[in-house]
mmCIF file of C-alpha atoms and ligand atoms in Angstrom:
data_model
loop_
_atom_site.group_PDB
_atom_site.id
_atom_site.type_symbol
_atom_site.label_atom_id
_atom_site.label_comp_id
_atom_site.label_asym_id
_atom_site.label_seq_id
_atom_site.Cartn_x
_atom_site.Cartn_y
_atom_site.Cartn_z
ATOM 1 C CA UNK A 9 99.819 106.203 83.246
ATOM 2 C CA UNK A 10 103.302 107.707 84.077
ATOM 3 C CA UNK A 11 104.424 111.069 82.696
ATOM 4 C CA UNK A 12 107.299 113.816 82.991
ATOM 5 C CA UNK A 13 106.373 117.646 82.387
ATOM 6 C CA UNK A 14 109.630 118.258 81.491
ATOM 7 C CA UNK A 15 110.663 122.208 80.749
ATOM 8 C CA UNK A 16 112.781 125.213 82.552
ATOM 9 C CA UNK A 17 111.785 126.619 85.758
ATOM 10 C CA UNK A 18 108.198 128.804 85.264
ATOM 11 C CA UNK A 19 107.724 127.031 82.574
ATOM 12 C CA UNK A 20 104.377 125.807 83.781
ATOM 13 C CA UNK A 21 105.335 121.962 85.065
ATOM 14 C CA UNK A 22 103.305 123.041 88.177
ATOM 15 C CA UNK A 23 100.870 124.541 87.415
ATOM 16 C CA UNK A 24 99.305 122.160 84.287
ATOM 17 C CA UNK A 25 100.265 119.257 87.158
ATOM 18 C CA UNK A 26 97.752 120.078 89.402
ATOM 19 C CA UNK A 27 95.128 120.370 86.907
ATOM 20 C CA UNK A 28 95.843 116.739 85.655
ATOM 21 C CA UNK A 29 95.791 115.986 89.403
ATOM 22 C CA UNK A 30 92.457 117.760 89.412
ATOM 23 C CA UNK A 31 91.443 116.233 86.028
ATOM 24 C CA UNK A 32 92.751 112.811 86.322
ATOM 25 C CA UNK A 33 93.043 111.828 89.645
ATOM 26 C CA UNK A 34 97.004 111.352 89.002
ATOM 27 C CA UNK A 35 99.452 111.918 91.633
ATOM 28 C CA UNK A 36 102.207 114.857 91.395
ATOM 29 C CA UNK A 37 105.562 114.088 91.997
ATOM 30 C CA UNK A 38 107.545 117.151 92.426
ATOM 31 C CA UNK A 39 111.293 116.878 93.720
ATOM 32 C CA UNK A 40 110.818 120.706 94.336
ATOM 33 C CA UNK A 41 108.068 120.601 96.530
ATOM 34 C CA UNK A 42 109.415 117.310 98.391
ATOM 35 C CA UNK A 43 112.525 118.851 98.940
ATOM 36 C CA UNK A 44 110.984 122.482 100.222
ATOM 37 C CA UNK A 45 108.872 120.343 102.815
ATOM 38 C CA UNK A 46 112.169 119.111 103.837
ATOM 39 C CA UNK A 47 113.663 122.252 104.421
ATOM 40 C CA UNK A 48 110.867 123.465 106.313
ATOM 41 C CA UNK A 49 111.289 120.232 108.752
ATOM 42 C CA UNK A 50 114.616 120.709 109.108
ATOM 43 C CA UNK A 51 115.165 117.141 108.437
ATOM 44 C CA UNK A 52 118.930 115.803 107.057
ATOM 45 C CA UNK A 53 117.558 115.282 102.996
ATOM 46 C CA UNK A 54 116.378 119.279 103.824
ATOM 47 C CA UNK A 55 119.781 120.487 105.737
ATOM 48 C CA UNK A 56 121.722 118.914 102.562
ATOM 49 C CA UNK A 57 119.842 120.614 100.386
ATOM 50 C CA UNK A 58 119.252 123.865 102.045
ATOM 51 C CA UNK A 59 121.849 125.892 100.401
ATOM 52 C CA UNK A 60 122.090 124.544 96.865
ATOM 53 C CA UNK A 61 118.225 125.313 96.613
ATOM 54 C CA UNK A 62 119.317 128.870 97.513
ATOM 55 C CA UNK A 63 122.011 129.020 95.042
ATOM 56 C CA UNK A 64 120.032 127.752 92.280
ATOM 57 C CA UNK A 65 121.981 124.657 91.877
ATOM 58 C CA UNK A 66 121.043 120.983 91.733
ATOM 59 C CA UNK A 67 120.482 118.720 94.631
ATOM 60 C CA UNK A 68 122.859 115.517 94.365
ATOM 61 C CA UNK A 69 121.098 112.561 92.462
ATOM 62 C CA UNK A 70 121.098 110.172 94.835
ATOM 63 C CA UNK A 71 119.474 112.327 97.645
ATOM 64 C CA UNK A 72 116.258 113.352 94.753
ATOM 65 C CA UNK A 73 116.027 109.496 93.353
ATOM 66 C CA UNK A 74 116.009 108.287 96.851
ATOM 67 C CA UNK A 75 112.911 110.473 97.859
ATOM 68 C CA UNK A 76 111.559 109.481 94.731
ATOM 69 C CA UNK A 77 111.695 105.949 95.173
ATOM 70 C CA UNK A 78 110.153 106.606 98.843
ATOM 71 C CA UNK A 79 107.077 108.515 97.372
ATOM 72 C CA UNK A 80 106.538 105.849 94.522
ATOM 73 C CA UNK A 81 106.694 103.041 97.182
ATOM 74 C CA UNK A 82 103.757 105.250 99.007
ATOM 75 C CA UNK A 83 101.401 104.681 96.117
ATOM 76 C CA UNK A 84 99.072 101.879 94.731
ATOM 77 C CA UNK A 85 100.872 100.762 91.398
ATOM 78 C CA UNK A 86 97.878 101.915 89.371
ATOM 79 C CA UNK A 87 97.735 105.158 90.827
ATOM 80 C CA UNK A 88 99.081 107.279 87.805
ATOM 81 C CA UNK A 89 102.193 109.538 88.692
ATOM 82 C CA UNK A 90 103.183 112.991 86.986
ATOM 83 C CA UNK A 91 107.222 113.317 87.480
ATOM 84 C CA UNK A 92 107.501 117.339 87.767
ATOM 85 C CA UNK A 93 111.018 118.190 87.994
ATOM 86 C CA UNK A 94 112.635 115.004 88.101
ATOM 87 C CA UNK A 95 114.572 113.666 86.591
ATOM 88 C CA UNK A 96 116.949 117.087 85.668
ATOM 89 C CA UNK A 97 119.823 114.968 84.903
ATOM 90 C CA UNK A 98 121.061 111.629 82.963
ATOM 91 C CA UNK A 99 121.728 109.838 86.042
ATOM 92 C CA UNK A 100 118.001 110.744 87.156
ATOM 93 C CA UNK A 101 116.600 109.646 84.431
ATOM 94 C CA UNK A 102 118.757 105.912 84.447
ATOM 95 C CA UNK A 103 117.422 105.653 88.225
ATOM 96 C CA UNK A 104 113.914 106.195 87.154
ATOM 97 C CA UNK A 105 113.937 103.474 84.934
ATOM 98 C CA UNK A 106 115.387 101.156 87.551
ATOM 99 C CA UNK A 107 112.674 102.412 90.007
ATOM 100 C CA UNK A 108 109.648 102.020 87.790
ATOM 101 C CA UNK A 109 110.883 98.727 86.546
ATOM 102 C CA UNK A 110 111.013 97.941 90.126
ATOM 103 C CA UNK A 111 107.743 98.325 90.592
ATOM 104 C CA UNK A 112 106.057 97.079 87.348
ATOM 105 C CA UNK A 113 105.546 100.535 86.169
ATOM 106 C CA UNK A 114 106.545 102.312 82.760
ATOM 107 C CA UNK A 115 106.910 106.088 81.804
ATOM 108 C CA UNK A 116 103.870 106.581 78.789
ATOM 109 C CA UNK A 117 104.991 110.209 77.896
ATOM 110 C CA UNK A 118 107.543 112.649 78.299
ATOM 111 C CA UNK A 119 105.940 116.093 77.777
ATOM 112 C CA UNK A 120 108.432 119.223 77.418
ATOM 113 C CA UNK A 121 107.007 122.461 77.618
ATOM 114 C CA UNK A 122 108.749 124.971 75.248
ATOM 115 C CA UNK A 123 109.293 128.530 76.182
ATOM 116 C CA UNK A 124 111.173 131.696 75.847
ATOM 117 C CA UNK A 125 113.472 132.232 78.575
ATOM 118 C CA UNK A 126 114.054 136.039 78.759
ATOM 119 C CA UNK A 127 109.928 135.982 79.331
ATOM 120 C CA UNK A 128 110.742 133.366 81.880
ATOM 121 C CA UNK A 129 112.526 135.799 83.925
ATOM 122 C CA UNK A 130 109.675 138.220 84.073
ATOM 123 C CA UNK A 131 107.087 134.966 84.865
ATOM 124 C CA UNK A 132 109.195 133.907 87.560
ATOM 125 C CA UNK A 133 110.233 136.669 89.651
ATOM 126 C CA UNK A 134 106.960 137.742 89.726
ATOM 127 C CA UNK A 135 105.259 134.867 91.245
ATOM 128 C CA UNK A 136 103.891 134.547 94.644
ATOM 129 C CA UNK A 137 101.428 132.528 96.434
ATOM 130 C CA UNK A 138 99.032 132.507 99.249
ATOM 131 C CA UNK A 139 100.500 131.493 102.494
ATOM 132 C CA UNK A 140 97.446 129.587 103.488
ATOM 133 C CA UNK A 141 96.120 127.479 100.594
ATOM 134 C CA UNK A 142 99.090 127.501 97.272
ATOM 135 C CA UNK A 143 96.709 129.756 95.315
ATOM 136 C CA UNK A 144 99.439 130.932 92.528
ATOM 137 C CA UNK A 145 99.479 135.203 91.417
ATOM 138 C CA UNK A 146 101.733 136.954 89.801
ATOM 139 C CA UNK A 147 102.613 140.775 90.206
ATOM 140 C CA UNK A 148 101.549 141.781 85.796
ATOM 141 C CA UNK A 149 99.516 139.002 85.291
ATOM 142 C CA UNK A 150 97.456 137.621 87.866
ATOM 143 C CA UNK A 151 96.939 140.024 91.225
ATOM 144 C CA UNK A 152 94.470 138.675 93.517
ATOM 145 C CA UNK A 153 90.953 140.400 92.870
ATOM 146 C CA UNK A 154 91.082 142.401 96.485
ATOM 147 C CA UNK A 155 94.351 143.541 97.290
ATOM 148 C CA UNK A 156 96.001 141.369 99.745
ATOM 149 C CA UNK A 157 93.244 139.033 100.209
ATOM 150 C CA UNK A 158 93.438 135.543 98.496
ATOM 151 C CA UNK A 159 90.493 134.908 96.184
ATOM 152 C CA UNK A 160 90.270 131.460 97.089
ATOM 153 C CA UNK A 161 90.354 131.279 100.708
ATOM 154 C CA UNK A 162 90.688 134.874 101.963
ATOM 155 C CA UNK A 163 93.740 134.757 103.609
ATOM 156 C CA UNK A 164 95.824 137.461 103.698
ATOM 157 C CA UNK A 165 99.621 136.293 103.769
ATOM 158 C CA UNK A 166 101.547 135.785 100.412
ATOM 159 C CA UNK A 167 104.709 134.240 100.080
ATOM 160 C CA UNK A 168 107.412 133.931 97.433
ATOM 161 C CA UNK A 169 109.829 131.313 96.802
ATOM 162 C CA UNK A 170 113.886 132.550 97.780
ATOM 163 C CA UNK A 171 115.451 131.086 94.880
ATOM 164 C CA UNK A 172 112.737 133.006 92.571
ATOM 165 C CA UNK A 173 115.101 136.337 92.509
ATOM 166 C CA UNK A 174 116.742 136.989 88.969
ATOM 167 C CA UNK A 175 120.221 135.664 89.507
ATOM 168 C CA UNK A 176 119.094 132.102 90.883
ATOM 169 C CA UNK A 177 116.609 131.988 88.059
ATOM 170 C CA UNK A 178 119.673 132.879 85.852
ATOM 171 C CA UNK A 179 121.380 129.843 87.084
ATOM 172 C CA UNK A 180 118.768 127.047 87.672
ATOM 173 C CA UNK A 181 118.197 128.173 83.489
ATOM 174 C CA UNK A 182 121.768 127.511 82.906
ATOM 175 C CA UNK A 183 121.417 124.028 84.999
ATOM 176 C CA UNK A 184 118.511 123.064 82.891
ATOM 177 C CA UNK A 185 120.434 123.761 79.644
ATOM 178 C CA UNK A 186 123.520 121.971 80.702
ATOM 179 C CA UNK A 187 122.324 119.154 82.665
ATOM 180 C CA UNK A 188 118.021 118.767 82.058
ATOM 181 C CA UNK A 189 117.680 118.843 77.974
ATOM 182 C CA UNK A 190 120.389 116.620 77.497
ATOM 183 C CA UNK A 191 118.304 114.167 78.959
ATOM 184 C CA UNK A 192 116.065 114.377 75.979
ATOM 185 C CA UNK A 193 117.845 111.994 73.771
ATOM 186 C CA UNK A 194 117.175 109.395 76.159
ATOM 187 C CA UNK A 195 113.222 109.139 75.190
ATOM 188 C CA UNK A 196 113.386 110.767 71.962
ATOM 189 C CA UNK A 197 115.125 107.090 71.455
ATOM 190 C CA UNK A 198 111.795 105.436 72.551
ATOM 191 C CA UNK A 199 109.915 107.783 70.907
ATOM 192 C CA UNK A 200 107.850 109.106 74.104
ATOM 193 C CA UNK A 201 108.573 112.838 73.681
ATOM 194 C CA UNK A 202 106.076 115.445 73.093
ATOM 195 C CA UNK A 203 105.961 119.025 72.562
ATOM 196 C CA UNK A 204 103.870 122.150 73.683
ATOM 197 C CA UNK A 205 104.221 125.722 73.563
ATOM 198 C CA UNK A 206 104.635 126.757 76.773
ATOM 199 C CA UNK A 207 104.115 130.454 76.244
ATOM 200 C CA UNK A 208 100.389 129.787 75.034
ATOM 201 C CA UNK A 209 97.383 130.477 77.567
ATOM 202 C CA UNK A 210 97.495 128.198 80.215
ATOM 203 C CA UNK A 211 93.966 126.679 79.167
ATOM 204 C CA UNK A 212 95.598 126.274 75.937
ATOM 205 C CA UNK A 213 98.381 124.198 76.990
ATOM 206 C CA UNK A 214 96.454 122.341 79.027
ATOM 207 C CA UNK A 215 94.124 121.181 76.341
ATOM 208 C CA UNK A 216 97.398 120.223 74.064
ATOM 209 C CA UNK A 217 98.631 118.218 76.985
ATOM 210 C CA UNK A 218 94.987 116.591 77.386
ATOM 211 C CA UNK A 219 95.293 115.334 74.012
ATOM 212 C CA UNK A 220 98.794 113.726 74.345
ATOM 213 C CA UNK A 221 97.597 112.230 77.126
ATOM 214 C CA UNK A 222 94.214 110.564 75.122
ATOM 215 C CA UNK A 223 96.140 110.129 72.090
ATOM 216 C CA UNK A 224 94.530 112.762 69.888
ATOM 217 C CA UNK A 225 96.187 113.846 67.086
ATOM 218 C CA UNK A 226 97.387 118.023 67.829
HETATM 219 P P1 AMP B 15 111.798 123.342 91.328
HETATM 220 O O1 AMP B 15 110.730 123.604 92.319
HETATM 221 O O2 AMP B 15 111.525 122.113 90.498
HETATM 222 O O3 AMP B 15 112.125 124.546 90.479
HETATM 223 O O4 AMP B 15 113.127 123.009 92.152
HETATM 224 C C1 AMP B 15 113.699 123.957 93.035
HETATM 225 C C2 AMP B 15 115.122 123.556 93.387
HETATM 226 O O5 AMP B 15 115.118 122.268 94.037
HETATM 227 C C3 AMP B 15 116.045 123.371 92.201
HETATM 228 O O6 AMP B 15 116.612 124.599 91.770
HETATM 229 C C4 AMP B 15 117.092 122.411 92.789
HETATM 230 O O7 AMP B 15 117.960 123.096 93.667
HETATM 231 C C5 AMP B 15 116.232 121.488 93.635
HETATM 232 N N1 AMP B 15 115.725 120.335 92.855
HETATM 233 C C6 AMP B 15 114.411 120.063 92.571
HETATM 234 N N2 AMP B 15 114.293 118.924 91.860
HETATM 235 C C7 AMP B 15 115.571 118.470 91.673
HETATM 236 C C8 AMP B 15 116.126 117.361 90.991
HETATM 237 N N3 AMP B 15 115.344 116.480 90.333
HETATM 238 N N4 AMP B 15 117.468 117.218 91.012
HETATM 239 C C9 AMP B 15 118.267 118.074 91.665
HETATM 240 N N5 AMP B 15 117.815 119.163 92.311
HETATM 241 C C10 AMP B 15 116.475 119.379 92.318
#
């Protein structure tokens, strides 16, 4: 199975795909993370897109289908793929076709998490996570149970993400409005989409998206 958590930023893509990774077995695809990693390496793919990550803007297409196509060609063709944050934009979404025809695969669902975006803001800049093993907090909702001290592992650095201030947020919102729901139409069309309500309990959505997923009825 092949499906896109599609939504704004903080609207909970990663967060309900690790629990299908968890859950399912499936592997997580996320252009964000892929493209952080290259950053942090300092390879070309992260030097290019270094500053538009900053600015909250979007990575040219060609650079995030071509690292797509790289990380599909990594993986057994039954191994079942979640697409989190990618594609953001028409042309994405025409590659992605091309490269799961390519390789015998098809997309099952498109899953777009609905939210409210001035809450986003608050959800967002909040967020931190531990240095050592991704554990996610959040300043209001979700402090670690010790002060400083991951509940998971026990570590005690905490990092935050530098385009998770207020006025990147402000624009990577405005680039998913212009640019990501437009892309909607496309599997609307094929009739693949599916809604949840993104603001629920995280539990919550996760169920809703379990029964997309097994074909249950909401
Ligand atoms: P994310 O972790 O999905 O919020 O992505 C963080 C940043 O990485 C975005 O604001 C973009 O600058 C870049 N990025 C991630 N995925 C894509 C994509 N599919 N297309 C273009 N830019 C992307």
């Amino acid at each position: 199975m092949n499906i896109i958590l599609l939504g704004p930023p903080g609207a909970g893509k990663g967060t309900q795909a690790t629990r299908l990774v968890d859950s399912r077995g499936m592997v997580q695809l996320s252009t964000g993370d892929m493209l952080r990693a290259a950053v942090k390496a300092g390879t070309p793919v992260g030097l290019q897109a270094k500053a538009l990550m900053e600015a909250g803007a979007l990575v040219p297409d060609e650079v995030v289908s071509g690292i797509i196509g790289e990380a599909l060609d990594a993986l057994a063709v039954d191994t079942g793929v979640i697409f989190d944050g990618y594609p953001r934009t028409q042309a994405q979404a025409h590659s992605l076709d091309a490269l799961l025809s390519d390789r015998q695969r098809t997309l099952d669902h498109v899953i777009e998490l609905e939210v409210d975006e001035n809450a986003l803001v608050e959800r967002i800049t909040g967020r931190f996570t531990c240095a050592t093993c991704g554990e996610g907090y959040h300043d209001s909702f979700k402090q670690p149970k010790v002060q400083g001290e991951c509940d998971k592992c026990h570590g005690h650095e905490f990092k935050r993400r530098p385009d998770d201030n207020e006025e990147t947020v402000r624009t990577r919102m405005a680039e998913y409005r212009a640019k990501t729901a437009p892309i909607l139409p496309i599997y609307e069309a094929r009739n693949i989409v599916s809604r949840v309500d993104g603001m629920a309990d995280m539990e919550e959505v996760a169920m809703a998206i379990a029964a997309i997923l097994d074909g249950k009825p909401a």
